[in-house]
Amino acid sequence: MTTASSRIETYQNLIGNKWISSSDGSTFVDEDPSRRGSTLALFPSSTVQDIAKAIDVADAAFKSWKRSALEERQRHATRFLDLLERETEALASIVARENGKTLREARAEVVSALVEGRHHVAQVSRFYGQSLPAGTQGCSGWEQFHPLGVVAIISPWNFPMNVMCRKALPALLTGNTIVFKPATFTPWSGVTMAKLFESAGFPEGVFNCVAGLGSSIGNALVDDPRVKAISFTGSTYVGKKIHERAAKNLTRTQLELGGKNALIIMPDADLKAAVDAAIIAGFACAGQWCTSTSRVLVHRDVYREVCDRLAARCEEMRVGDPMDEKTDMGPVAGTEQFTTISKAIETGLAEGARMLTGGPGKGDLERGYFIRPTVFDNVTPDHTIFREEIFGPVLAVTEFNSLDHALELANNSIYGLSSAIFTRDVDAAHRYIDRIEAGLAHINIHTGFKLPALPFGGWKDSGSGLPENSTTGLEFFIQRKAVYWKANS
Ligand code: NAP
Ligand code: MG
């Protein structure tokens, strides 16, 4: 069902602080995932000419922005964050409507963008390099940080506001200018963020937003030699393609990619806390966090009990309208997501894993892209659902008989983003911390937890380049100059 066209808003790109349509006037539909075939709004289906124009103005703006005072950049960033805070409720409802995560989770996304943003504004004041002790080799010296130039930000749809803020604020605070491309599932969140950057008073051309299909305009953004860095969050498949192309110009990349995150439950674990964690990180955002728990590894002594508890909890979950405060889980983000997750579930069944509960939504839920919270047990490492990122509300449960066995299973993956263990055994926790091959290790905390003071990035095929947050989030966007100074005698 399509809403009457007279009521459908058409949004534009922000290029050089002007709102403009794509060069050929074409648009694409942003669909509400709760209602198949609906239209939330129309967005520019941009062309390579639009990308070139955005890079032109970002490049021109860099000449003065790079010389701006740090306090000025912080003032603009703070104004942006104040607007974000003031508009939390309106922003959350945009995220919930176009992404399908619940309103509660969408609010948490905006709040976490705010917390991370304030962290970057504060820490950039103390972000400067080393200096030599005076008189070393008869000179003094220090390192100086310089911005890179135009940077590209390419973001996914699962955290359409948070991920872009986590990249954009460090880039702007360190003196770079931006061309931002939001994901096609969530252009409304992207354009809304662009409006806030414009309202915060950033000078013309410093922040530009160009919507459109990654497959048609991505290469133009990645290949342009004036783009000095690409901060990308998305799939490992696209991340590798970008890395390959960027290498031709030695363009630096920060790639936050896929995951197949394991949560280990030891026999001495607080089982209620462990199951709560699997439910939160397994089904928040309908399992579409990059840090979602995807594999649950359970000691044989508590295996049956954990499986039963997980299935019972899933069946209690209310699946439905993300805008309803009582909903526990909304739809997945769109039609392609629905198809790939449904196929993964079919493959799980065909390969002999047992589905305890879940599967694609039936009856009233067929109006949108709903998948019920799904749990498979009897999953073994040769099953596709053990190995491949599903990126949906599906938990694969596997039995182990020792910590060594659990770690071998957890590390049996091309990915290495997040992980968790639930135990009361200090030695087991230490062995897990030492041996887990992942960028995030949690003890008695779910796999999605993170704080801005610590780095956020993956090992193995889950990422490459400097992690976000911490100080590395700023460091990605600067280049260093070593200065040596000898006084005239
Ligand atoms: P995706 O398909 O890789 O897309 C990510 C972004 O890249 C989108 O904006 C997309 O545009 C764009 N893109 C597609 N093809 C491109 C190309 N050839 N050149 C340049 N850009 C291109 O990923 P997604 O489906 O949006 O997001 C889900 C994935 O992201 C999952 O694998 C998840 O694990 C990962 N993720 C990782 C993290 C992390 O921090 N590690 C966080 C969140 C998500 P279109 O939308 O127009 O295709
Ligand atoms: Mg959408």
CSV table of C-alpha atoms and ligand atoms in Angstrom, one decimal, residues 154-158 181-184 212-215 218-219 232-235 238 242 256-259 290 389 391 417 456, ligand 1:
chain,number,residue,atom,x,y,z
A,154,ILE,CA,29.8,5.7,4.8
A,155,SER,CA,27.4,4.4,7.4
A,156,PRO,CA,25.0,1.4,7.8
A,157,TRP,CA,21.4,1.4,8.6
A,158,ASN,CA,21.4,-0.5,12.0
A,181,LYS,CA,26.6,8.8,2.5
A,182,PRO,CA,23.8,7.3,4.6
A,183,ALA,CA,22.6,3.8,4.0
A,184,THR,CA,19.7,3.3,1.6
A,212,GLY,CA,21.9,7.3,-2.9
A,213,LEU,CA,22.7,3.7,-3.7
A,214,GLY,CA,26.2,2.5,-2.6
A,215,SER,CA,26.4,0.4,-5.7
A,218,GLY,CA,30.1,4.4,-3.7
A,219,ASN,CA,33.0,4.0,-6.1
A,232,PHE,CA,33.1,2.8,6.8
A,233,THR,CA,30.8,0.7,8.8
A,234,GLY,CA,29.0,-2.1,7.1
A,235,SER,CA,29.5,-5.6,5.8
A,238,VAL,CA,31.7,-4.2,0.9
A,242,ILE,CA,36.5,-0.4,-0.4
A,256,GLU,CA,34.0,-1.6,11.1
A,257,LEU,CA,32.6,-4.8,9.7
A,258,GLY,CA,30.6,-7.9,10.4
A,259,GLY,CA,30.6,-10.3,13.4
A,290,CYS,CA,27.2,-5.8,14.7
A,389,GLU,CA,26.8,-13.7,10.0
A,391,PHE,CA,22.3,-10.3,11.0
A,417,LEU,CA,34.2,-8.4,16.8
A,456,PHE,CA,35.6,0.0,19.5
B,1,NAP,P1,26.6,-2.8,3.7
B,1,NAP,O1,25.7,-3.4,2.7
B,1,NAP,O2,28.0,-3.1,3.6
B,1,NAP,O3,26.4,-1.2,3.5
B,1,NAP,C1,27.1,-0.3,4.4
B,1,NAP,C2,27.2,1.0,3.7
B,1,NAP,O4,28.0,0.9,2.5
B,1,NAP,C3,25.8,1.5,3.1
B,1,NAP,O5,25.8,2.9,3.2
B,1,NAP,C4,25.9,1.1,1.7
B,1,NAP,O6,25.0,1.8,0.8
B,1,NAP,C5,27.3,1.4,1.4
B,1,NAP,N1,27.8,0.7,0.2
B,1,NAP,C6,27.3,-0.4,-0.5
B,1,NAP,N2,28.1,-0.7,-1.5
B,1,NAP,C7,29.1,0.2,-1.6
B,1,NAP,C8,30.2,0.4,-2.4
B,1,NAP,N3,30.4,-0.4,-3.5
B,1,NAP,N4,31.0,1.5,-2.2
B,1,NAP,C9,30.8,2.3,-1.1
B,1,NAP,N5,29.7,2.1,-0.3
B,1,NAP,C10,28.9,1.1,-0.5
B,1,NAP,O7,26.1,-3.1,5.2
B,1,NAP,P2,24.7,-2.8,5.8
B,1,NAP,O8,23.8,-3.9,5.3
B,1,NAP,O9,24.3,-1.4,5.7
B,1,NAP,O10,25.0,-3.1,7.4
B,1,NAP,C11,25.1,-4.3,8.0
B,1,NAP,C12,26.5,-4.8,8.2
B,1,NAP,O11,27.3,-3.8,8.9
B,1,NAP,C13,26.7,-6.0,9.0
B,1,NAP,O12,27.6,-6.9,8.4
B,1,NAP,C14,27.1,-5.5,10.3
B,1,NAP,O13,27.8,-6.5,11.1
B,1,NAP,C15,28.0,-4.4,9.9
B,1,NAP,N6,28.1,-3.4,11.0
B,1,NAP,C16,29.4,-3.3,11.7
B,1,NAP,C17,29.5,-2.5,12.7
B,1,NAP,C18,30.8,-2.4,13.4
B,1,NAP,O14,31.1,-1.4,14.1
B,1,NAP,N7,31.7,-3.3,13.3
B,1,NAP,C19,28.5,-1.6,13.1
B,1,NAP,C20,27.2,-1.7,12.5
B,1,NAP,C21,27.1,-2.6,11.4
B,1,NAP,P3,23.6,1.2,0.5
B,1,NAP,O15,22.8,1.2,1.7
B,1,NAP,O16,23.1,2.2,-0.5
B,1,NAP,O17,23.8,-0.1,-0.1
